[in-house]
DNA sequence: GAGCTTGTTGGTTATTTGGTAAAATATAAG
DNA sequence: CTTATATTTTACCAAATAACCAACAAGCTC
């Protein structure tokens, strides 16, 4: 029993979620949201982009199911919708760490 | 000590790795490679794209540090370069599962 | 070496993404 | 009800991505 191949439909679902995290600003925002909810203007200060751009990034994360939002007064407070992201980033960081090690070995033999 | 914000440079490194996985064909290929090495033509059969397209996808995964390659005879054999991807996809799947649940609840109250 | 097979690279085209500015919406404050 | 603040939406442009095909390179096999 070698396990069958991943169907395209499921791969596309996965890809959509992964895509939503495949941008430095969104990575920064998600990282910050891991420490608690934030409003859009706080996130704009964090990443230093136009607030309309930040709003679009957040809409993307929301559509992917990464964050949820709650309105209180004038502000929209965004928070993480899933608790597994630290494991996710741990894997990503282990890859970048491997790359850095490989790079060192290649350039300083 | 609340932890400072993730620096942009580190967020960009993370984003590059995540981006390399943010495509259905690459997700399928990585999933298959988790079961052992494969040559490019096998992967082409798997995803059903032109072999030049597959080659470019693999070059991307290699640049990101996800896979490594070894040439034997006429074939290039690709294999995973990191062992953490199952945890990575587990998180992704938990998000898609949450989305599906949320969708069901919204449409069939 | 001629010819086949496997894979990569370069060119072209179409689609998607990421950014801003301007207009629209929503709620609060006066 | 008018104004101010926070966010989203729309319109638009530039850059990046993904697909295919054609041409090339590398390594068999004869």
PDB file of N, CA and C (backbone and C1' of nucleotides) in Angstrom, chain C residues 1 3-7 10-14 16-22 26-30, chain D residues 1-5 9-15 17-21 24-30:
ATOM      1  P    DG C   1      33.348  11.836 -33.069  1.00  0.00           P
ATOM      2  O5'  DG C   1      32.130  11.785 -34.073  1.00  0.00           O
ATOM      3  C5'  DG C   1      32.463  11.664 -35.471  1.00  0.00           C
ATOM      4  C4'  DG C   1      31.316  10.925 -36.088  1.00  0.00           C
ATOM      5  C3'  DG C   1      29.995  11.692 -35.986  1.00  0.00           C
ATOM      6  O3'  DG C   1      29.215  11.391 -37.129  1.00  0.00           O
ATOM      7  C1'  DG C   1      29.780   9.667 -34.822  1.00  0.00           C
ATOM      8  P    DG C   3      21.627  10.479 -38.504  1.00  0.00           P
ATOM      9  O5'  DG C   3      20.912   9.839 -37.233  1.00  0.00           O
ATOM     10  C5'  DG C   3      20.897   8.423 -37.052  1.00  0.00           C
ATOM     11  C4'  DG C   3      20.189   8.093 -35.740  1.00  0.00           C
ATOM     12  C3'  DG C   3      18.974   8.988 -35.476  1.00  0.00           C
ATOM     13  O3'  DG C   3      17.955   8.193 -34.879  1.00  0.00           O
ATOM     14  C1'  DG C   3      20.435   9.149 -33.675  1.00  0.00           C
ATOM     15  P    DC C   4      16.477   8.797 -34.708  1.00  0.00           P
ATOM     16  O5'  DC C   4      16.175   8.522 -33.172  1.00  0.00           O
ATOM     17  C5'  DC C   4      16.167   7.177 -32.690  1.00  0.00           C
ATOM     18  C4'  DC C   4      16.315   7.190 -31.172  1.00  0.00           C
ATOM     19  C3'  DC C   4      15.194   7.983 -30.480  1.00  0.00           C
ATOM     20  O3'  DC C   4      14.492   7.110 -29.587  1.00  0.00           O
ATOM     21  C1'  DC C   4      17.357   8.592 -29.648  1.00  0.00           C
ATOM     22  P    DT C   5      13.229   7.683 -28.812  1.00  0.00           P
ATOM     23  O5'  DT C   5      13.853   8.122 -27.414  1.00  0.00           O
ATOM     24  C5'  DT C   5      14.549   7.155 -26.623  1.00  0.00           C
ATOM     25  C4'  DT C   5      14.957   7.805 -25.322  1.00  0.00           C
ATOM     26  C3'  DT C   5      13.834   8.618 -24.674  1.00  0.00           C
ATOM     27  O3'  DT C   5      13.776   8.282 -23.293  1.00  0.00           O
ATOM     28  C1'  DT C   5      15.764   9.968 -24.962  1.00  0.00           C
ATOM     29  P    DT C   6      12.704   8.983 -22.319  1.00  0.00           P
ATOM     30  O5'  DT C   6      13.578  10.114 -21.611  1.00  0.00           O
ATOM     31  C5'  DT C   6      14.679   9.723 -20.816  1.00  0.00           C
ATOM     32  C4'  DT C   6      15.291  10.953 -20.172  1.00  0.00           C
ATOM     33  C3'  DT C   6      14.265  11.858 -19.493  1.00  0.00           C
ATOM     34  O3'  DT C   6      14.692  12.121 -18.166  1.00  0.00           O
ATOM     35  C1'  DT C   6      15.600  13.105 -21.005  1.00  0.00           C
ATOM     36  P    DG C   7      13.733  12.883 -17.105  1.00  0.00           P
ATOM     37  O5'  DG C   7      14.178  14.414 -17.267  1.00  0.00           O
ATOM     38  C5'  DG C   7      15.491  14.663 -17.128  1.00  0.00           C
ATOM     39  C4'  DG C   7      15.947  16.049 -17.502  1.00  0.00           C
ATOM     40  C3'  DG C   7      15.123  17.210 -16.953  1.00  0.00           C
ATOM     41  O3'  DG C   7      15.970  17.924 -16.051  1.00  0.00           O
ATOM     42  C1'  DG C   7      15.685  17.501 -19.262  1.00  0.00           C
ATOM     43  P    DG C  10      18.623  30.723 -20.586  1.00  0.00           P
ATOM     44  O5'  DG C  10      17.697  31.092 -21.826  1.00  0.00           O
ATOM     45  C5'  DG C  10      18.076  30.718 -23.143  1.00  0.00           C
ATOM     46  C4'  DG C  10      17.067  31.231 -24.152  1.00  0.00           C
ATOM     47  C3'  DG C  10      16.492  32.617 -23.843  1.00  0.00           C
ATOM     48  O3'  DG C  10      16.293  33.302 -25.081  1.00  0.00           O
ATOM     49  C1'  DG C  10      14.730  31.046 -23.881  1.00  0.00           C
ATOM     50  P    DG C  11      15.711  34.787 -25.139  1.00  0.00           P
ATOM     51  O5'  DG C  11      14.309  34.573 -25.854  1.00  0.00           O
ATOM     52  C5'  DG C  11      14.226  33.817 -27.069  1.00  0.00           C
ATOM     53  C4'  DG C  11      12.782  33.773 -27.559  1.00  0.00           C
ATOM     54  C3'  DG C  11      12.010  35.077 -27.323  1.00  0.00           C
ATOM     55  O3'  DG C  11      11.260  35.396 -28.494  1.00  0.00           O
ATOM     56  C1'  DG C  11      10.885  33.276 -26.253  1.00  0.00           C
ATOM     57  P    DT C  12      10.369  36.760 -28.494  1.00  0.00           P
ATOM     58  O5'  DT C  12       8.895  36.233 -28.193  1.00  0.00           O
ATOM     59  C5'  DT C  12       8.409  35.080 -28.890  1.00  0.00           C
ATOM     60  C4'  DT C  12       6.960  34.808 -28.485  1.00  0.00           C
ATOM     61  C3'  DT C  12       6.149  36.072 -28.182  1.00  0.00           C
ATOM     62  O3'  DT C  12       4.916  36.009 -28.887  1.00  0.00           O
ATOM     63  C1'  DT C  12       6.024  34.561 -26.365  1.00  0.00           C
ATOM     64  P    DT C  13       3.857  37.195 -28.784  1.00  0.00           P
ATOM     65  O5'  DT C  13       2.759  36.607 -27.800  1.00  0.00           O
ATOM     66  C5'  DT C  13       2.314  35.250 -27.972  1.00  0.00           C
ATOM     67  C4'  DT C  13       1.379  34.883 -26.840  1.00  0.00           C
ATOM     68  C3'  DT C  13       0.451  36.018 -26.402  1.00  0.00           C
ATOM     69  O3'  DT C  13      -0.883  35.530 -26.322  1.00  0.00           O
ATOM     70  C1'  DT C  13       1.602  35.166 -24.543  1.00  0.00           C
ATOM     71  P    DA C  14      -2.105  36.481 -25.920  1.00  0.00           P
ATOM     72  O5'  DA C  14      -2.528  35.894 -24.504  1.00  0.00           O
ATOM     73  C5'  DA C  14      -2.703  34.478 -24.366  1.00  0.00           C
ATOM     74  C4'  DA C  14      -3.029  34.172 -22.914  1.00  0.00           C
ATOM     75  C3'  DA C  14      -4.080  35.099 -22.309  1.00  0.00           C
ATOM     76  O3'  DA C  14      -4.934  34.314 -21.486  1.00  0.00           O
ATOM     77  C1'  DA C  14      -2.055  35.275 -21.091  1.00  0.00           C
ATOM     78  P    DT C  16      -6.526  34.272 -13.997  1.00  0.00           P
ATOM     79  O5'  DT C  16      -5.397  34.780 -12.999  1.00  0.00           O
ATOM     80  C5'  DT C  16      -4.260  33.958 -12.812  1.00  0.00           C
ATOM     81  C4'  DT C  16      -3.321  34.609 -11.821  1.00  0.00           C
ATOM     82  C3'  DT C  16      -4.027  35.232 -10.620  1.00  0.00           C
ATOM     83  O3'  DT C  16      -3.329  34.774  -9.478  1.00  0.00           O
ATOM     84  C1'  DT C  16      -2.586  36.814 -11.646  1.00  0.00           C
ATOM     85  P    DT C  17      -3.709  35.282  -7.963  1.00  0.00           P
ATOM     86  O5'  DT C  17      -2.635  36.445  -7.758  1.00  0.00           O
ATOM     87  C5'  DT C  17      -1.289  36.179  -8.037  1.00  0.00           C
ATOM     88  C4'  DT C  17      -0.449  37.395  -7.691  1.00  0.00           C
ATOM     89  C3'  DT C  17      -0.867  38.091  -6.394  1.00  0.00           C
ATOM     90  O3'  DT C  17       0.319  38.260  -5.634  1.00  0.00           O
ATOM     91  C1'  DT C  17      -0.720  39.643  -8.175  1.00  0.00           C
ATOM     92  P    DG C  18       0.306  38.963  -4.212  1.00  0.00           P
ATOM     93  O5'  DG C  18       0.654  40.470  -4.560  1.00  0.00           O
ATOM     94  C5'  DG C  18       1.938  40.774  -5.056  1.00  0.00           C
ATOM     95  C4'  DG C  18       2.131  42.279  -5.059  1.00  0.00           C
ATOM     96  C3'  DG C  18       1.633  42.979  -3.787  1.00  0.00           C
ATOM     97  O3'  DG C  18       2.583  43.982  -3.457  1.00  0.00           O
ATOM     98  C1'  DG C  18       0.523  43.851  -5.679  1.00  0.00           C
ATOM     99  P    DG C  19       2.475  44.745  -2.089  1.00  0.00           P
ATOM    100  O5'  DG C  19       2.053  46.224  -2.537  1.00  0.00           O
ATOM    101  C5'  DG C  19       3.017  47.031  -3.189  1.00  0.00           C
ATOM    102  C4'  DG C  19       2.347  48.117  -4.010  1.00  0.00           C
ATOM    103  C3'  DG C  19       1.410  49.055  -3.230  1.00  0.00           C
ATOM    104  O3'  DG C  19       2.141  50.101  -2.618  1.00  0.00           O
ATOM    105  C1'  DG C  19       0.551  48.497  -5.412  1.00  0.00           C
ATOM    106  P    DT C  20       1.399  51.115  -1.633  1.00  0.00           P
ATOM    107  O5'  DT C  20       0.677  52.148  -2.617  1.00  0.00           O
ATOM    108  C5'  DT C  20       1.463  52.868  -3.556  1.00  0.00           C
ATOM    109  C4'  DT C  20       0.562  53.709  -4.441  1.00  0.00           C
ATOM    110  C3'  DT C  20      -0.302  54.684  -3.648  1.00  0.00           C
ATOM    111  O3'  DT C  20      -0.037  56.010  -4.077  1.00  0.00           O
ATOM    112  C1'  DT C  20      -1.632  53.401  -5.181  1.00  0.00           C
ATOM    113  P    DA C  21      -0.756  57.250  -3.304  1.00  0.00           P
ATOM    114  O5'  DA C  21      -2.021  57.609  -4.214  1.00  0.00           O
ATOM    115  C5'  DA C  21      -1.903  57.652  -5.624  1.00  0.00           C
ATOM    116  C4'  DA C  21      -3.278  57.906  -6.218  1.00  0.00           C
ATOM    117  C3'  DA C  21      -4.121  58.900  -5.414  1.00  0.00           C
ATOM    118  O3'  DA C  21      -4.908  59.661  -6.321  1.00  0.00           O
ATOM    119  C1'  DA C  21      -5.228  56.843  -5.486  1.00  0.00           C
ATOM    120  P    DA C  22      -5.830  60.875  -5.843  1.00  0.00           P
ATOM    121  O5'  DA C  22      -7.309  60.378  -6.113  1.00  0.00           O
ATOM    122  C5'  DA C  22      -7.608  59.691  -7.341  1.00  0.00           C
ATOM    123  C4'  DA C  22      -9.038  59.176  -7.286  1.00  0.00           C
ATOM    124  C3'  DA C  22     -10.001  60.095  -6.532  1.00  0.00           C
ATOM    125  O3'  DA C  22     -11.276  60.037  -7.155  1.00  0.00           O
ATOM    126  C1'  DA C  22      -9.952  58.010  -5.487  1.00  0.00           C
ATOM    127  P    DA C  26     -22.757  50.517   4.334  1.00  0.00           P
ATOM    128  O5'  DA C  26     -21.982  50.807   5.694  1.00  0.00           O
ATOM    129  C5'  DA C  26     -20.852  49.999   6.031  1.00  0.00           C
ATOM    130  C4'  DA C  26     -20.333  50.482   7.362  1.00  0.00           C
ATOM    131  C3'  DA C  26     -21.444  50.850   8.341  1.00  0.00           C
ATOM    132  O3'  DA C  26     -21.091  50.352   9.607  1.00  0.00           O
ATOM    133  C1'  DA C  26     -19.990  52.686   8.062  1.00  0.00           C
ATOM    134  P    DT C  27     -22.244  50.118  10.706  1.00  0.00           P
ATOM    135  O5'  DT C  27     -21.675  51.027  11.891  1.00  0.00           O
ATOM    136  C5'  DT C  27     -20.338  50.808  12.304  1.00  0.00           C
ATOM    137  C4'  DT C  27     -19.813  52.092  12.883  1.00  0.00           C
ATOM    138  C3'  DT C  27     -20.696  52.669  14.000  1.00  0.00           C
ATOM    139  O3'  DT C  27     -19.914  52.650  15.163  1.00  0.00           O
ATOM    140  C1'  DT C  27     -19.876  54.351  12.555  1.00  0.00           C
ATOM    141  P    DA C  28     -20.529  52.942  16.607  1.00  0.00           P
ATOM    142  O5'  DA C  28     -19.800  54.306  16.942  1.00  0.00           O
ATOM    143  C5'  DA C  28     -18.410  54.382  16.677  1.00  0.00           C
ATOM    144  C4'  DA C  28     -17.935  55.813  16.741  1.00  0.00           C
ATOM    145  C3'  DA C  28     -18.487  56.602  17.934  1.00  0.00           C
ATOM    146  O3'  DA C  28     -17.387  57.254  18.534  1.00  0.00           O
ATOM    147  C1'  DA C  28     -18.858  57.787  15.916  1.00  0.00           C
ATOM    148  P    DA C  29     -17.614  58.069  19.867  1.00  0.00           P
ATOM    149  O5'  DA C  29     -17.630  59.587  19.364  1.00  0.00           O
ATOM    150  C5'  DA C  29     -16.703  59.988  18.367  1.00  0.00           C
ATOM    151  C4'  DA C  29     -16.798  61.499  18.166  1.00  0.00           C
ATOM    152  C3'  DA C  29     -17.310  62.270  19.386  1.00  0.00           C
ATOM    153  O3'  DA C  29     -16.622  63.514  19.403  1.00  0.00           O
ATOM    154  C1'  DA C  29     -18.783  62.590  17.566  1.00  0.00           C
ATOM    155  P    DG C  30     -16.877  64.490  20.614  1.00  0.00           P
ATOM    156  O5'  DG C  30     -17.491  65.794  19.927  1.00  0.00           O
ATOM    157  C5'  DG C  30     -17.013  66.224  18.666  1.00  0.00           C
ATOM    158  C4'  DG C  30     -17.988  67.244  18.051  1.00  0.00           C
ATOM    159  C3'  DG C  30     -18.644  68.182  19.065  1.00  0.00           C
ATOM    160  O3'  DG C  30     -18.566  69.525  18.613  1.00  0.00           O
ATOM    161  C1'  DG C  30     -20.294  67.135  17.730  1.00  0.00           C
TER     162       DG C  30
ATOM    163  P    DC D   1     -30.952  64.707   9.423  1.00  0.00           P
ATOM    164  O5'  DC D   1     -30.625  66.185   9.952  1.00  0.00           O
ATOM    165  C5'  DC D   1     -30.477  67.345   9.286  1.00  0.00           C
ATOM    166  C4'  DC D   1     -29.044  67.795   9.278  1.00  0.00           C
ATOM    167  C3'  DC D   1     -28.236  67.152   8.158  1.00  0.00           C
ATOM    168  O3'  DC D   1     -27.131  68.014   7.933  1.00  0.00           O
ATOM    169  C1'  DC D   1     -27.310  66.500  10.159  1.00  0.00           C
ATOM    170  P    DT D   2     -26.783  68.549   6.531  1.00  0.00           P
ATOM    171  O5'  DT D   2     -25.259  68.944   6.855  1.00  0.00           O
ATOM    172  C5'  DT D   2     -25.016  69.827   7.957  1.00  0.00           C
ATOM    173  C4'  DT D   2     -23.660  69.502   8.559  1.00  0.00           C
ATOM    174  C3'  DT D   2     -22.592  69.106   7.531  1.00  0.00           C
ATOM    175  O3'  DT D   2     -21.465  69.919   7.735  1.00  0.00           O
ATOM    176  C1'  DT D   2     -22.664  67.549   9.302  1.00  0.00           C
ATOM    177  P    DT D   3     -20.184  69.805   6.749  1.00  0.00           P
ATOM    178  O5'  DT D   3     -19.117  69.148   7.741  1.00  0.00           O
ATOM    179  C5'  DT D   3     -19.040  69.589   9.103  1.00  0.00           C
ATOM    180  C4'  DT D   3     -18.169  68.607   9.872  1.00  0.00           C
ATOM    181  C3'  DT D   3     -16.930  68.155   9.110  1.00  0.00           C
ATOM    182  O3'  DT D   3     -15.806  68.281   9.965  1.00  0.00           O
ATOM    183  C1'  DT D   3     -18.088  66.292   9.948  1.00  0.00           C
ATOM    184  P    DA D   4     -14.316  67.999   9.403  1.00  0.00           P
ATOM    185  O5'  DA D   4     -13.935  66.665  10.188  1.00  0.00           O
ATOM    186  C5'  DA D   4     -14.107  66.618  11.610  1.00  0.00           C
ATOM    187  C4'  DA D   4     -13.797  65.205  12.079  1.00  0.00           C
ATOM    188  C3'  DA D   4     -12.555  64.607  11.420  1.00  0.00           C
ATOM    189  O3'  DA D   4     -11.788  63.960  12.425  1.00  0.00           O
ATOM    190  C1'  DA D   4     -14.413  63.185  11.084  1.00  0.00           C
ATOM    191  P    DT D   5     -10.338  63.315  12.046  1.00  0.00           P
ATOM    192  O5'  DT D   5     -10.654  61.760  12.157  1.00  0.00           O
ATOM    193  C5'  DT D   5     -11.277  61.241  13.333  1.00  0.00           C
ATOM    194  C4'  DT D   5     -11.498  59.757  13.142  1.00  0.00           C
ATOM    195  C3'  DT D   5     -10.319  59.025  12.513  1.00  0.00           C
ATOM    196  O3'  DT D   5     -10.068  57.853  13.277  1.00  0.00           O
ATOM    197  C1'  DT D   5     -12.288  58.579  11.294  1.00  0.00           C
ATOM    198  P    DT D   9     -14.951  44.946   0.623  1.00  0.00           P
ATOM    199  O5'  DT D   9     -15.062  45.911  -0.646  1.00  0.00           O
ATOM    200  C5'  DT D   9     -16.070  46.904  -0.659  1.00  0.00           C
ATOM    201  C4'  DT D   9     -15.944  47.734  -1.931  1.00  0.00           C
ATOM    202  C3'  DT D   9     -15.597  46.932  -3.188  1.00  0.00           C
ATOM    203  O3'  DT D   9     -16.527  47.309  -4.184  1.00  0.00           O
ATOM    204  C1'  DT D   9     -14.122  48.768  -2.941  1.00  0.00           C
ATOM    205  P    DT D  10     -16.515  46.650  -5.640  1.00  0.00           P
ATOM    206  O5'  DT D  10     -15.808  47.763  -6.547  1.00  0.00           O
ATOM    207  C5'  DT D  10     -16.273  49.101  -6.493  1.00  0.00           C
ATOM    208  C4'  DT D  10     -15.412  49.971  -7.397  1.00  0.00           C
ATOM    209  C3'  DT D  10     -14.982  49.311  -8.704  1.00  0.00           C
ATOM    210  O3'  DT D  10     -15.293  50.182  -9.776  1.00  0.00           O
ATOM    211  C1'  DT D  10     -13.112  50.219  -7.576  1.00  0.00           C
ATOM    212  P    DA D  11     -15.028  49.751 -11.304  1.00  0.00           P
ATOM    213  O5'  DA D  11     -13.718  50.607 -11.648  1.00  0.00           O
ATOM    214  C5'  DA D  11     -13.612  51.951 -11.209  1.00  0.00           C
ATOM    215  C4'  DA D  11     -12.292  52.520 -11.700  1.00  0.00           C
ATOM    216  C3'  DA D  11     -11.788  51.908 -13.006  1.00  0.00           C
ATOM    217  O3'  DA D  11     -11.187  52.925 -13.791  1.00  0.00           O
ATOM    218  C1'  DA D  11     -10.179  51.568 -11.310  1.00  0.00           C
ATOM    219  P    DC D  12     -10.723  52.599 -15.299  1.00  0.00           P
ATOM    220  O5'  DC D  12      -9.154  52.447 -15.143  1.00  0.00           O
ATOM    221  C5'  DC D  12      -8.413  53.495 -14.503  1.00  0.00           C
ATOM    222  C4'  DC D  12      -7.045  53.003 -14.159  1.00  0.00           C
ATOM    223  C3'  DC D  12      -6.313  52.268 -15.284  1.00  0.00           C
ATOM    224  O3'  DC D  12      -5.231  53.058 -15.711  1.00  0.00           O
ATOM    225  C1'  DC D  12      -5.961  51.271 -13.155  1.00  0.00           C
ATOM    226  P    DC D  13      -4.360  52.649 -17.007  1.00  0.00           P
ATOM    227  O5'  DC D  13      -2.981  52.192 -16.358  1.00  0.00           O
ATOM    228  C5'  DC D  13      -2.261  53.100 -15.507  1.00  0.00           C
ATOM    229  C4'  DC D  13      -1.127  52.341 -14.833  1.00  0.00           C
ATOM    230  C3'  DC D  13      -0.248  51.563 -15.811  1.00  0.00           C
ATOM    231  O3'  DC D  13       1.107  51.900 -15.572  1.00  0.00           O
ATOM    232  C1'  DC D  13      -0.992  50.160 -14.034  1.00  0.00           C
ATOM    233  P    DA D  14       2.273  51.251 -16.497  1.00  0.00           P
ATOM    234  O5'  DA D  14       3.038  50.348 -15.444  1.00  0.00           O
ATOM    235  C5'  DA D  14       3.369  50.882 -14.162  1.00  0.00           C
ATOM    236  C4'  DA D  14       4.084  49.803 -13.383  1.00  0.00           C
ATOM    237  C3'  DA D  14       5.134  49.035 -14.190  1.00  0.00           C
ATOM    238  O3'  DA D  14       6.260  48.828 -13.349  1.00  0.00           O
ATOM    239  C1'  DA D  14       3.424  47.543 -13.449  1.00  0.00           C
ATOM    240  P    DA D  15       7.507  47.933 -13.892  1.00  0.00           P
ATOM    241  O5'  DA D  15       7.286  46.547 -13.149  1.00  0.00           O
ATOM    242  C5'  DA D  15       6.994  46.558 -11.759  1.00  0.00           C
ATOM    243  C4'  DA D  15       6.767  45.134 -11.296  1.00  0.00           C
ATOM    244  C3'  DA D  15       7.794  44.132 -11.829  1.00  0.00           C
ATOM    245  O3'  DA D  15       8.185  43.323 -10.742  1.00  0.00           O
ATOM    246  C1'  DA D  15       5.590  43.430 -12.368  1.00  0.00           C
ATOM    247  P    DT D  17       7.441  35.723  -9.194  1.00  0.00           P
ATOM    248  O5'  DT D  17       6.321  35.009 -10.067  1.00  0.00           O
ATOM    249  C5'  DT D  17       4.965  35.170  -9.673  1.00  0.00           C
ATOM    250  C4'  DT D  17       4.069  34.269 -10.464  1.00  0.00           C
ATOM    251  C3'  DT D  17       4.623  32.882 -10.754  1.00  0.00           C
ATOM    252  O3'  DT D  17       3.591  31.967 -10.412  1.00  0.00           O
ATOM    253  C1'  DT D  17       3.937  33.948 -12.766  1.00  0.00           C
ATOM    254  P    DA D  18       3.765  30.395 -10.550  1.00  0.00           P
ATOM    255  O5'  DA D  18       3.204  30.097 -11.999  1.00  0.00           O
ATOM    256  C5'  DA D  18       1.819  30.312 -12.241  1.00  0.00           C
ATOM    257  C4'  DA D  18       1.448  29.802 -13.598  1.00  0.00           C
ATOM    258  C3'  DA D  18       2.048  28.444 -13.974  1.00  0.00           C
ATOM    259  O3'  DA D  18       1.049  27.672 -14.646  1.00  0.00           O
ATOM    260  C1'  DA D  18       2.666  30.046 -15.575  1.00  0.00           C
ATOM    261  P    DA D  19       1.291  26.138 -14.827  1.00  0.00           P
ATOM    262  O5'  DA D  19       1.271  25.951 -16.405  1.00  0.00           O
ATOM    263  C5'  DA D  19       0.045  26.178 -17.101  1.00  0.00           C
ATOM    264  C4'  DA D  19       0.313  26.575 -18.527  1.00  0.00           C
ATOM    265  C3'  DA D  19       1.198  25.610 -19.303  1.00  0.00           C
ATOM    266  O3'  DA D  19       0.419  24.625 -19.954  1.00  0.00           O
ATOM    267  C1'  DA D  19       1.739  27.892 -19.755  1.00  0.00           C
ATOM    268  P    DC D  20       1.135  23.346 -20.597  1.00  0.00           P
ATOM    269  O5'  DC D  20       1.598  23.891 -22.028  1.00  0.00           O
ATOM    270  C5'  DC D  20       0.613  24.360 -22.958  1.00  0.00           C
ATOM    271  C4'  DC D  20       1.345  25.031 -24.102  1.00  0.00           C
ATOM    272  C3'  DC D  20       2.275  24.082 -24.847  1.00  0.00           C
ATOM    273  O3'  DC D  20       1.786  23.855 -26.169  1.00  0.00           O
ATOM    274  C1'  DC D  20       3.381  26.152 -24.260  1.00  0.00           C
ATOM    275  P    DC D  21       2.425  22.677 -27.061  1.00  0.00           P
ATOM    276  O5'  DC D  21       3.584  23.454 -27.844  1.00  0.00           O
ATOM    277  C5'  DC D  21       3.272  24.663 -28.540  1.00  0.00           C
ATOM    278  C4'  DC D  21       4.567  25.282 -29.063  1.00  0.00           C
ATOM    279  C3'  DC D  21       5.493  24.279 -29.747  1.00  0.00           C
ATOM    280  O3'  DC D  21       5.919  24.818 -30.993  1.00  0.00           O
ATOM    281  C1'  DC D  21       6.656  25.482 -28.067  1.00  0.00           C
ATOM    282  P    DC D  24      19.453  25.770 -31.765  1.00  0.00           P
ATOM    283  O5'  DC D  24      20.017  25.153 -30.402  1.00  0.00           O
ATOM    284  C5'  DC D  24      20.223  26.033 -29.290  1.00  0.00           C
ATOM    285  C4'  DC D  24      20.432  25.208 -28.050  1.00  0.00           C
ATOM    286  C3'  DC D  24      21.640  24.263 -28.106  1.00  0.00           C
ATOM    287  O3'  DC D  24      22.534  24.614 -27.070  1.00  0.00           O
ATOM    288  C1'  DC D  24      19.723  23.200 -27.198  1.00  0.00           C
ATOM    289  P    DA D  25      24.023  23.919 -27.032  1.00  0.00           P
ATOM    290  O5'  DA D  25      23.924  22.907 -25.816  1.00  0.00           O
ATOM    291  C5'  DA D  25      23.577  23.384 -24.529  1.00  0.00           C
ATOM    292  C4'  DA D  25      23.497  22.210 -23.573  1.00  0.00           C
ATOM    293  C3'  DA D  25      24.674  21.232 -23.695  1.00  0.00           C
ATOM    294  O3'  DA D  25      25.040  20.853 -22.389  1.00  0.00           O
ATOM    295  C1'  DA D  25      22.629  20.084 -24.022  1.00  0.00           C
ATOM    296  P    DA D  26      26.453  20.079 -22.130  1.00  0.00           P
ATOM    297  O5'  DA D  26      26.032  18.797 -21.302  1.00  0.00           O
ATOM    298  C5'  DA D  26      24.770  18.755 -20.656  1.00  0.00           C
ATOM    299  C4'  DA D  26      24.388  17.313 -20.377  1.00  0.00           C
ATOM    300  C3'  DA D  26      25.553  16.324 -20.467  1.00  0.00           C
ATOM    301  O3'  DA D  26      25.382  15.402 -19.411  1.00  0.00           O
ATOM    302  C1'  DA D  26      23.847  15.690 -21.961  1.00  0.00           C
ATOM    303  P    DG D  27      26.554  14.368 -18.972  1.00  0.00           P
ATOM    304  O5'  DG D  27      25.927  12.965 -19.383  1.00  0.00           O
ATOM    305  C5'  DG D  27      24.624  12.661 -18.897  1.00  0.00           C
ATOM    306  C4'  DG D  27      24.051  11.530 -19.698  1.00  0.00           C
ATOM    307  C3'  DG D  27      25.031  10.362 -19.897  1.00  0.00           C
ATOM    308  O3'  DG D  27      24.301   9.189 -19.619  1.00  0.00           O
ATOM    309  C1'  DG D  27      24.125  11.016 -21.945  1.00  0.00           C
ATOM    310  P    DC D  28      25.000   7.805 -19.357  1.00  0.00           P
ATOM    311  O5'  DC D  28      25.353   7.390 -20.844  1.00  0.00           O
ATOM    312  C5'  DC D  28      25.104   6.075 -21.265  1.00  0.00           C
ATOM    313  C4'  DC D  28      23.650   5.847 -21.628  1.00  0.00           C
ATOM    314  C3'  DC D  28      23.492   4.611 -22.508  1.00  0.00           C
ATOM    315  O3'  DC D  28      22.361   3.850 -22.157  1.00  0.00           O
ATOM    316  C1'  DC D  28      22.943   6.579 -23.765  1.00  0.00           C
ATOM    317  P    DT D  29      22.367   2.260 -22.461  1.00  0.00           P
ATOM    318  O5'  DT D  29      22.248   2.160 -24.063  1.00  0.00           O
ATOM    319  C5'  DT D  29      21.117   2.740 -24.732  1.00  0.00           C
ATOM    320  C4'  DT D  29      21.183   2.430 -26.222  1.00  0.00           C
ATOM    321  C3'  DT D  29      21.965   1.165 -26.564  1.00  0.00           C
ATOM    322  O3'  DT D  29      21.293   0.521 -27.632  1.00  0.00           O
ATOM    323  C1'  DT D  29      22.898   2.983 -27.714  1.00  0.00           C
ATOM    324  P    DC D  30      21.713  -1.018 -27.984  1.00  0.00           P
ATOM    325  O5'  DC D  30      21.891  -0.950 -29.549  1.00  0.00           O
ATOM    326  C5'  DC D  30      21.139   0.005 -30.319  1.00  0.00           C
ATOM    327  C4'  DC D  30      21.966   0.487 -31.524  1.00  0.00           C
ATOM    328  C3'  DC D  30      22.848  -0.598 -32.124  1.00  0.00           C
ATOM    329  O3'  DC D  30      22.373  -0.909 -33.428  1.00  0.00           O
ATOM    330  C1'  DC D  30      24.012   1.497 -31.921  1.00  0.00           C
TER     331       DC D  30
END
